[in-house]
Coordinates of C-alpha atoms and ligand atoms in Angstrom, one line a residue:
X1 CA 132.5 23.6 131.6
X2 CA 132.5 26.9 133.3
X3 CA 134.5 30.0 132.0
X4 CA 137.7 30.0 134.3
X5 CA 138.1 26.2 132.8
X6 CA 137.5 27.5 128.9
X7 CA 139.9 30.3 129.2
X8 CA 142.5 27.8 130.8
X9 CA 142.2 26.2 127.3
X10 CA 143.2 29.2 125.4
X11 CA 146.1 28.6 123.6
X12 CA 149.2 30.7 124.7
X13 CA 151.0 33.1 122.6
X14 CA 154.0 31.5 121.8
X15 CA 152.4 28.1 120.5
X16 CA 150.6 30.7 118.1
X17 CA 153.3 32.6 117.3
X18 CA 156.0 29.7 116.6
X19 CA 153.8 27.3 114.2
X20 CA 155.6 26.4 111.6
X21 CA 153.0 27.6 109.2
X22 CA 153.8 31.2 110.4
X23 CA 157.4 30.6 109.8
X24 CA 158.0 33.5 107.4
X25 CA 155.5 35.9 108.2
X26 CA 156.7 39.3 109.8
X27 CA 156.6 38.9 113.3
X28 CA 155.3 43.1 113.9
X29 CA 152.2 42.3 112.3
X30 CA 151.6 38.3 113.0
X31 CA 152.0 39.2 117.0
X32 CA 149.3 41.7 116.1
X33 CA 147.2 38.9 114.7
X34 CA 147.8 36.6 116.5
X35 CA 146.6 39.1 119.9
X36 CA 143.1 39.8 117.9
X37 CA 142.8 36.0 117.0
X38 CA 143.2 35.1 120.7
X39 CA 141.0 38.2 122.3
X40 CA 138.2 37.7 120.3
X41 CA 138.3 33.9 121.2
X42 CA 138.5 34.7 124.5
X43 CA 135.3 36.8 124.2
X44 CA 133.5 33.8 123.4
X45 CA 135.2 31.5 125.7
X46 CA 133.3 34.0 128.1
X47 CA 130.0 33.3 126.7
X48 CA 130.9 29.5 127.6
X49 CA 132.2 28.6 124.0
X50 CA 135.0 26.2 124.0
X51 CA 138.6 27.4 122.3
X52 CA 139.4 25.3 119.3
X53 CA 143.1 25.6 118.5
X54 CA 143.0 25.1 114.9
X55 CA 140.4 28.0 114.1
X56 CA 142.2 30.3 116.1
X57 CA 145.6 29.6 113.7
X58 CA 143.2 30.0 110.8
X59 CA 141.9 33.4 112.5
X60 CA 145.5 34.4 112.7
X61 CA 146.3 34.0 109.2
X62 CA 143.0 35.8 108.4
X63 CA 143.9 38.6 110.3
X64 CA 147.5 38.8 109.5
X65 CA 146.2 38.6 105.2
X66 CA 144.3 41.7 106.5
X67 CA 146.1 43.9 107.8
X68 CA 148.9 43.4 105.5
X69 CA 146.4 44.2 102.6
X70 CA 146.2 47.8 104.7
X71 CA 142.6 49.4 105.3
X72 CA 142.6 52.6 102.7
X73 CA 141.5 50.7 99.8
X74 CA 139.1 50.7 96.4
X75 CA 135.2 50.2 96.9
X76 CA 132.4 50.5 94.4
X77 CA 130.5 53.2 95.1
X78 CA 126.8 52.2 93.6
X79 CA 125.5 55.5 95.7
X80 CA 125.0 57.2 92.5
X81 CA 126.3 60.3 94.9
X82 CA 129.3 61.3 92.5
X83 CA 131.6 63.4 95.0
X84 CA 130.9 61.1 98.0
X85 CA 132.7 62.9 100.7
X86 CA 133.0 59.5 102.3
X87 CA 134.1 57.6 99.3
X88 CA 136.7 59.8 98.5
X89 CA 134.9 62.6 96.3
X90 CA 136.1 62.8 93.1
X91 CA 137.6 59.9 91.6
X92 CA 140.6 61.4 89.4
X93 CA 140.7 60.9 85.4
X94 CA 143.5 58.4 84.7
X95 CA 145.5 60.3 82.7
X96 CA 145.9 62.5 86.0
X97 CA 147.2 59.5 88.1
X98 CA 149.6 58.6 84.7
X99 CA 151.1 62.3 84.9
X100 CA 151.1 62.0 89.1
X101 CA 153.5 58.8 88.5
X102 CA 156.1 60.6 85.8
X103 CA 156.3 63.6 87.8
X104 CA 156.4 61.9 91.2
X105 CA 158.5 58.9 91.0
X106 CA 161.8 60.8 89.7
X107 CA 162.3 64.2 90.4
X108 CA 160.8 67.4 88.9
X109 CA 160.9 71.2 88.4
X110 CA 159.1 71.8 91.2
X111 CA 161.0 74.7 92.5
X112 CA 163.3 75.2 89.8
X113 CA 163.3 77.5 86.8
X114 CA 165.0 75.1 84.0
X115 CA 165.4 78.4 81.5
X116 CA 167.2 80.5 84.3
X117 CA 168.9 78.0 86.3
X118 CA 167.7 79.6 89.5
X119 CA 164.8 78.8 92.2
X120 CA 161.2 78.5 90.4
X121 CA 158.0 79.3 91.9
X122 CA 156.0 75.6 92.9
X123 CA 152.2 77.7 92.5
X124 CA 153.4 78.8 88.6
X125 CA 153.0 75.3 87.5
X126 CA 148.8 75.5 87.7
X127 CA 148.3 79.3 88.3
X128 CA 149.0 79.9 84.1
X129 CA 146.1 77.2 83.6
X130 CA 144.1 79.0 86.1
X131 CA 144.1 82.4 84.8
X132 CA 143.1 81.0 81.5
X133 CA 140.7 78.9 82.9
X134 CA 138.8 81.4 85.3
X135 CA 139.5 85.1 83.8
X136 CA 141.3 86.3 87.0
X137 CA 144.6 87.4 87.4
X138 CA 146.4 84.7 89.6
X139 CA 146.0 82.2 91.8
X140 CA 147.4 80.0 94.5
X141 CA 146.8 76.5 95.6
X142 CA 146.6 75.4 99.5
X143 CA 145.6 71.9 100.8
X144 CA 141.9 72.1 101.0
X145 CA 139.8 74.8 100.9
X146 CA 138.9 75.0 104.6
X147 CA 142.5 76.0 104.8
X148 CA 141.8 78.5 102.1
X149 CA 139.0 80.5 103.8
X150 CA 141.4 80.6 107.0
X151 CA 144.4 82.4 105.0
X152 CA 142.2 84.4 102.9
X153 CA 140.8 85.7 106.4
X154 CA 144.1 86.1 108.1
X155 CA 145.9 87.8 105.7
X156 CA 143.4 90.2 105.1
X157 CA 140.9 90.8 108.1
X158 CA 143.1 89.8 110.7
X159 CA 142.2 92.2 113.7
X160 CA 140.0 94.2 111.4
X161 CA 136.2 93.1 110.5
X162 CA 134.7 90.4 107.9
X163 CA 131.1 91.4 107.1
X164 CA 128.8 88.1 106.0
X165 CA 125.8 88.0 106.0
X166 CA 123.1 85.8 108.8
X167 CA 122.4 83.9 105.9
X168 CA 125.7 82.5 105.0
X169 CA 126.6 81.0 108.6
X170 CA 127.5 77.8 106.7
X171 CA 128.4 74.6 108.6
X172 CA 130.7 72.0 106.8
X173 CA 130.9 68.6 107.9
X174 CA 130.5 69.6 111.9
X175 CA 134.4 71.2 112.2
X176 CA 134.3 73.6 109.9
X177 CA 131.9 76.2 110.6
X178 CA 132.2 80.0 109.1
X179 CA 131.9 81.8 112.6
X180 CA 134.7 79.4 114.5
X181 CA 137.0 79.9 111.2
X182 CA 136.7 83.5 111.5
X183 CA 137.4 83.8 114.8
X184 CA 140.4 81.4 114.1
X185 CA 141.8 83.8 111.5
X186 CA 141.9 86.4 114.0
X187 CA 138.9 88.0 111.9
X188 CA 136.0 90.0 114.2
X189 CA 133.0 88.7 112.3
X190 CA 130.5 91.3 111.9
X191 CA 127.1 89.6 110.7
X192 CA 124.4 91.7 108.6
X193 CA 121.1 90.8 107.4
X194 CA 118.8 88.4 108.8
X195 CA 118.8 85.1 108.4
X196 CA 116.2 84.4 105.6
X197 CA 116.7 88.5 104.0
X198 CA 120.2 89.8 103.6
X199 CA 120.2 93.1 100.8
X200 CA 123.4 95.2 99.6
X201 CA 122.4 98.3 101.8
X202 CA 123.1 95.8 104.9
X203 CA 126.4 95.6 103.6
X204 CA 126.8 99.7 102.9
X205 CA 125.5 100.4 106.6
X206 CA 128.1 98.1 108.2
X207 CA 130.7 99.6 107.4
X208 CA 133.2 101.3 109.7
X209 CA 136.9 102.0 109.2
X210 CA 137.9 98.8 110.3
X211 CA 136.0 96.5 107.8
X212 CA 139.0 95.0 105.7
X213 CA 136.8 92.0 104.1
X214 CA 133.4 91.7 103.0
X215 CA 132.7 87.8 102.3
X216 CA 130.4 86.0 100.8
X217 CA 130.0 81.9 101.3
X218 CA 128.0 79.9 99.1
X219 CA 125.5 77.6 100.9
X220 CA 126.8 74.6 100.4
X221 CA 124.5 71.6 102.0
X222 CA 121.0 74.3 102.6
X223 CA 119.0 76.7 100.8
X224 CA 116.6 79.3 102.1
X225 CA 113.1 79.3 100.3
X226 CA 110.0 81.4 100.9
X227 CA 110.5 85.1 102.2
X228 CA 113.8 85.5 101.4
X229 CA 115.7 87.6 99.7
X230 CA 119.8 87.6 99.1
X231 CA 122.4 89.8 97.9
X232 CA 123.7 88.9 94.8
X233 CA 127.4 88.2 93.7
X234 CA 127.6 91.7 92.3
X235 CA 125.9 93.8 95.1
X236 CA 128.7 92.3 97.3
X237 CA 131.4 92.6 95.0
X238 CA 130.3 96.3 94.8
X239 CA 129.7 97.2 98.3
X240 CA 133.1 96.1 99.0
X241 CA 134.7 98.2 96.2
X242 CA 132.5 101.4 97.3
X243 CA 133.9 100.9 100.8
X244 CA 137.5 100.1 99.4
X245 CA 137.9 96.6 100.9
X246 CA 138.7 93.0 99.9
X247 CA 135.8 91.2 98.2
X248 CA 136.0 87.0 98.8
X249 CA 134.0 84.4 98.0
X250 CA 134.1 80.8 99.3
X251 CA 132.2 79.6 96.2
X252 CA 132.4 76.1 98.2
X253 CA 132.5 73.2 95.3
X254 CA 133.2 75.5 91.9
X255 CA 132.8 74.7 88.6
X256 CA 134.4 75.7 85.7
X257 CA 131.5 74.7 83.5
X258 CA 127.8 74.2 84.1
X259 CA 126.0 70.9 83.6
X260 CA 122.8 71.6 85.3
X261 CA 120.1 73.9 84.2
X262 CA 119.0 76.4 86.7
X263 CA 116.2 75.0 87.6
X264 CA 117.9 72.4 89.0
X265 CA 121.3 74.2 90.7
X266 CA 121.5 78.0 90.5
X267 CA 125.4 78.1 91.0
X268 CA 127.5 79.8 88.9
X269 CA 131.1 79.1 87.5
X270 CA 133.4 80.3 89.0
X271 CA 134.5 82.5 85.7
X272 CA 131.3 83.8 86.4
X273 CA 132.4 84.6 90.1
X274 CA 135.1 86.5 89.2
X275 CA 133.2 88.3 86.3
X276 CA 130.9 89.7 88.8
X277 CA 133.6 91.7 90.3
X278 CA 135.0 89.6 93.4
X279 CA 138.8 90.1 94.2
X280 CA 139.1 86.7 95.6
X281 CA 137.3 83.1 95.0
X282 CA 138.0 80.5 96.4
X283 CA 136.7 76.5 96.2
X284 CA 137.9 73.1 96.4
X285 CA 140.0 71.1 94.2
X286 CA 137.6 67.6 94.8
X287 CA 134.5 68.5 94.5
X288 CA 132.7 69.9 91.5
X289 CA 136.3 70.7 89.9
X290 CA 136.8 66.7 89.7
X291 CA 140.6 66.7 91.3
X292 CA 142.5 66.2 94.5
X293 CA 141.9 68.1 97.6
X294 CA 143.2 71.6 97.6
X295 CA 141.9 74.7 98.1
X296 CA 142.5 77.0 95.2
X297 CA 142.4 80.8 94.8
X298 CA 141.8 82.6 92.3
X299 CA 142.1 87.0 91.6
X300 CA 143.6 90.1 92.0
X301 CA 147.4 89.7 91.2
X302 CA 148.8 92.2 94.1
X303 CA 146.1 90.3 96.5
X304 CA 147.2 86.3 95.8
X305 CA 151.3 88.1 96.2
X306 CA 150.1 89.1 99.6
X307 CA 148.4 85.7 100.3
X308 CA 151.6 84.0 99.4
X309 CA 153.5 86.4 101.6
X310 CA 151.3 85.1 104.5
X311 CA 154.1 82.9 106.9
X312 CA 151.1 80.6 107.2
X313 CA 151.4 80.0 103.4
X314 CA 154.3 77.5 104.5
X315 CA 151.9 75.4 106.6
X316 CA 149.0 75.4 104.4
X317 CA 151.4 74.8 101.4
X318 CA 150.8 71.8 98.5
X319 CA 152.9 68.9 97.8
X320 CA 153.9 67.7 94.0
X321 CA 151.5 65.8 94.2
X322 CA 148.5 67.9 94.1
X323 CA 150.2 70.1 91.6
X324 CA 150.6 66.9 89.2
X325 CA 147.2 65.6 89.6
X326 CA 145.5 69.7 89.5
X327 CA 147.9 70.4 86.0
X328 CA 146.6 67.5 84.6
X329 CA 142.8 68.0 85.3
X330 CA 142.9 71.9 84.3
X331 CA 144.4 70.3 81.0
X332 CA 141.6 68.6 80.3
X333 CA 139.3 71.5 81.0
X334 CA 141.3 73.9 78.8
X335 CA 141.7 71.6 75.6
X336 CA 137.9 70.7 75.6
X337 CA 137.9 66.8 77.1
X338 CA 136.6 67.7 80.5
X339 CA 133.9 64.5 79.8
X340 CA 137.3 62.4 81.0
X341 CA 136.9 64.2 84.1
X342 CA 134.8 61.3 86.3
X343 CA 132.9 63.8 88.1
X344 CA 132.3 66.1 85.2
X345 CA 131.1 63.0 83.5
X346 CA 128.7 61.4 86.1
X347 CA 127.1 64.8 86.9
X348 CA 126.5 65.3 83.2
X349 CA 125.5 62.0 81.8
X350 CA 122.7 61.5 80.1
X351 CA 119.7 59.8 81.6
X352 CA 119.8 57.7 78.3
X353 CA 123.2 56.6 78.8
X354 CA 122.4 56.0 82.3
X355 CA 119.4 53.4 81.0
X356 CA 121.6 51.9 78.7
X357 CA 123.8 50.9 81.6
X358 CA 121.2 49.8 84.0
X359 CA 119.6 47.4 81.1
X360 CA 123.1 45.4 81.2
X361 CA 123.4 45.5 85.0
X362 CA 120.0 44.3 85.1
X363 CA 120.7 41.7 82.6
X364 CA 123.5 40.0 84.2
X365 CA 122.2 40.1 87.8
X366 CA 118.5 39.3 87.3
X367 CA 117.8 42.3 88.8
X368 CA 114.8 45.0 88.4
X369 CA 115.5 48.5 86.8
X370 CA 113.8 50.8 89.1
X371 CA 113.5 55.0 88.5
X372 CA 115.4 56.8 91.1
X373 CA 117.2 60.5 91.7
X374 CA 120.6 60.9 92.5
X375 CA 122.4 64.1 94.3
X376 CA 125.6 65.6 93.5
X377 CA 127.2 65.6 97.3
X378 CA 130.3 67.1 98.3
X379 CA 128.3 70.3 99.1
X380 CA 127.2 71.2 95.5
X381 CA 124.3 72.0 94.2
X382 CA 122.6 71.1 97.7
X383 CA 118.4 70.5 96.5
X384 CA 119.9 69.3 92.9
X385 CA 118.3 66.0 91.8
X386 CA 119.0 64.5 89.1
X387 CA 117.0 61.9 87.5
X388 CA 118.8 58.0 87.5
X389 CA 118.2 54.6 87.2
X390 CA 119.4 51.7 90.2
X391 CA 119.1 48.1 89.5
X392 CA 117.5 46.7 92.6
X393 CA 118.5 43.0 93.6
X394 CA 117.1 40.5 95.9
X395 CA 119.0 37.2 97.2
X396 CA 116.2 34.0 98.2
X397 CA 116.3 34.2 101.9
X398 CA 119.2 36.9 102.6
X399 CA 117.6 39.8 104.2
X400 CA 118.4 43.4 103.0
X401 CA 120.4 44.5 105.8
X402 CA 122.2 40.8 105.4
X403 CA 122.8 41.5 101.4
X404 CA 124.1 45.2 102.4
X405 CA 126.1 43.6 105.1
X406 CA 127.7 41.2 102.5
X407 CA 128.4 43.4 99.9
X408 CA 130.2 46.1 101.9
X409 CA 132.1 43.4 103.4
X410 CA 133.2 42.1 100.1
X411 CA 136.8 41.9 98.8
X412 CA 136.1 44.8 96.9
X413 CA 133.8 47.1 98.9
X414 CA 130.2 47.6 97.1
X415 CA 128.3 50.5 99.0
X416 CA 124.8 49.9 97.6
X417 CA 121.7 52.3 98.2
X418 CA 119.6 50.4 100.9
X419 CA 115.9 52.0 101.2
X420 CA 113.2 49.2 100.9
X421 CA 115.2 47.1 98.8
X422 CA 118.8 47.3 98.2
X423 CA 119.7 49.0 95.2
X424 CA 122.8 50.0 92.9
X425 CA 122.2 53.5 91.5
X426 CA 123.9 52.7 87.9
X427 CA 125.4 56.6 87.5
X428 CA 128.6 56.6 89.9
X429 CA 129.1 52.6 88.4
X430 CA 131.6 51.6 85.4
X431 CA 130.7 48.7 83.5
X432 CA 134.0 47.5 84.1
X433 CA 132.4 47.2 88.2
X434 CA 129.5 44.6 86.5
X435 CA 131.6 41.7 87.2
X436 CA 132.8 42.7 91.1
X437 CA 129.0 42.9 91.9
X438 CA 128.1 39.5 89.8
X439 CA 131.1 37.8 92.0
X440 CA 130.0 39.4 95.2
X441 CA 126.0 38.6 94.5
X442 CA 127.0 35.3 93.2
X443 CA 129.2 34.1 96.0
X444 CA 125.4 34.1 98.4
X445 CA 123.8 31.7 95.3
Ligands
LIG1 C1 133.4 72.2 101.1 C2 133.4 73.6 101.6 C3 134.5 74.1 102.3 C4 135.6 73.2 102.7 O1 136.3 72.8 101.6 P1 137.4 71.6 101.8 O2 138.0 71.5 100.4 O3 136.6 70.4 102.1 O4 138.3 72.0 102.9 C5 134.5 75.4 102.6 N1 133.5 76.2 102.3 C6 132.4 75.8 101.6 C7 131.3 76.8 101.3 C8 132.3 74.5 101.2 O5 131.3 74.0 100.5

């Protein structure tokens, strides 16, 4: 039969939408359905494949199960990548989502002082914890730290000049990129150094009476080895106090505590940062720090007041939300029990512990244990590997782009590591995943 004859078979809308067994779906999303159903049989109806009725009510109902399950949901991440920008970054410590839920679900204190009876300050609930946590003076919390390096820059170099060195031209993830955000913040970037050798007297020489910021920006996703040569934390910090103007640093992922040696990842904490004289740090909530996504500040008290005088401070402004889960993690770092942190945790995990786990993964799937390295991601530590062990699987006659294919597609996402073989780096996966990948794995048997 030729195409114009197959299409004539296509059954019309109405005859899908009015089946009984549709009877008490909602119509929004089974018209929605029902439209996909019919298109993609069209498709093939185009390619000379005959409609069948019955498989395009069955598609429906597919479809319609789908999209009412919505599209944001929970995979496995078996990357062994622990702040998988993709993924989510940081998965958040439970005892974070439990504290979310009591503070979310009713209402809160959020801008209300229960000893006075008057209007509270939102940023008070985590700036105590961060002061105690990082050494500086206050702090402030906006929704990522993209946004943060923007305020920072328009409060205080905003038609005045931001020295940074050629060096530290970072680029984030393609739309953030230090030179664009500069000139976005109204900032005139003045750029010293070259880009393998920046020293502190490049900093002393470019100053004129307009420099208002000198910034530093930690290199979040490259390093520069060989002949090279950088100013340190402290020879910025100081060459911006000589000259009498703000010293920042966009320390990128921060930590609070360090799990790998030097030789590994030469980052410092962000205690650190502020110890070597900077008047403002900043870094993300989801990365290292093992929260939600906010950009937090951290230092000089009359400094974060003028921040949070900034108008912009209303559009860049946090929701409860990130103020529940942030309280809760800083918590944990401040009473000692940052190993519930699941970040914190993967990244310093034993490569023991990690064995341990891979023996029982390989045990129940009948897979090998294979050596491998994992990375940190989310633009920390950029060269750090650290040593880890994947379980690699093979299914009789499923190719290895077919198995990745099938896992990712299963109920429950499973984003393996696919090089020659396909592979589940055991340090990003919870014992409590074992039985998702047996079912997924299983269902090809
Ligand atoms: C990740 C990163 C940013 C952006 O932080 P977000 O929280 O993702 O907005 C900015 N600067 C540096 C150096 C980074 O590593």
């Amino acid at each position: 039969m030729d195409s114009i004859n197959l299409l004539k078979k296509l059954p019309k809308m109405d005859k899908i939408l009015n089946d009984e067994r549709f009877s008490d779906l909602n119509r929004i999303i089974l018209k929605e359905a029902a439209a996909r159903a019919v298109a993609s049989a069209r498709a093939d109806a185009e390619k000379g494949k005959e409609p069948d009725v019955e498989k395009i009510l069955t598609e429906t109902s597919i479809i319609y199960r789908d999209i009412e399950k919505g599209s944001l949901r929970r995979v496995i991440n078996a990357t062994g990548v622990p702040i998988h920008t993709n993924l989510g970054r940081s998965p958040l410590p439970e005892c974070a989502a439990d504290e979310l839920k009591k503070v979310v679900c009713g209402y809160s204190n959020l801008e209300y002082d229960t000893h006075t009876g008057k209007r509270g300050d939102r940023y008070h609930h985590v700036s105590e914890y961060l002061r105690m946590l990082t050494g500086a003076e206050d702090a402030v919390v906006v929704n990522n730290n993209a946004s943060a390096v923007f305020l920072v820059l328009n409060t205080f170099a905003k038609g005045k000049e931001a020295v940074v060195s050629r060096g530290e031209l970072v680029e984030i993830g393609g739309s953030f990129r230090v030179p664009d955000v500069m000139k976005q913040s109204g900032a005139k970037m003045v750029e010293v150094g070259t880009t393998n050798k920046t020293r502190k007297a490049d900093y002393d020489n470019a100053v004129t009476p307009k420099t208002a910021v000198m910034m530093k920006v930690h290199r979040s996703n490259y390093e520069i080895v060989g002949f090279s040569e950088e100013a340190t934390l402290s020879d910025v910090a100081q060459s911006a106090c000589d000259a009498g103007c703000v010293s920042y640093y966009d320390a990128g992922s921060g930590q609070f505590i360090k799990h790998l040696p030097d030789e590994i990842c030469r980052d410092k904490t962000i205690p650190e940062d502020i110890a070597s004289g900077f008047d403002i740090v900043s870094f993300s909530g989801d990365k290292m720090t093992g929260g939600c996504q906010a950009g937090i500040i951290v230092g000089k008290k009359s400094l974060i007041h003028k921040i949070k005088k900034n108008p912009l401070m209303r559009m860049l402004r946090v929701d409860k939300m990130t103020l529940a889960v942030l309280q809760s993690v800083f918590r944990l770092y401040l009473t000692g029990r940052a190993n519930e942190i699941p970040a914190q945790r993967m990244i310093s995990e034993s490569i023991e512990s990690i064995g341990l786990r891979a023996s029982k993964l390989a045990a129940l799937t009948g897979g090998e244990i294979i050596a491998t390295k994992s990375t940190v991601g989310g633009g920390s530590c950029p060269l750090a590997e650290m040593k880890s062990f994947g379980v690699a699987v093979s299914v009789k006659g499923v190719s290895e782009s077919a198995l990745d294919r099938h896992l990712r597609r299963w109920e429950t996402p499973i984003i393996a590591r696919v090089g020659e073989r396909v592979y589940f780096d055991v340090r990003t996966l919870d014992e409590k995943d074992f039985g998702i990948i047996l079912d997924a794995l299983g269902a090809l048997k």
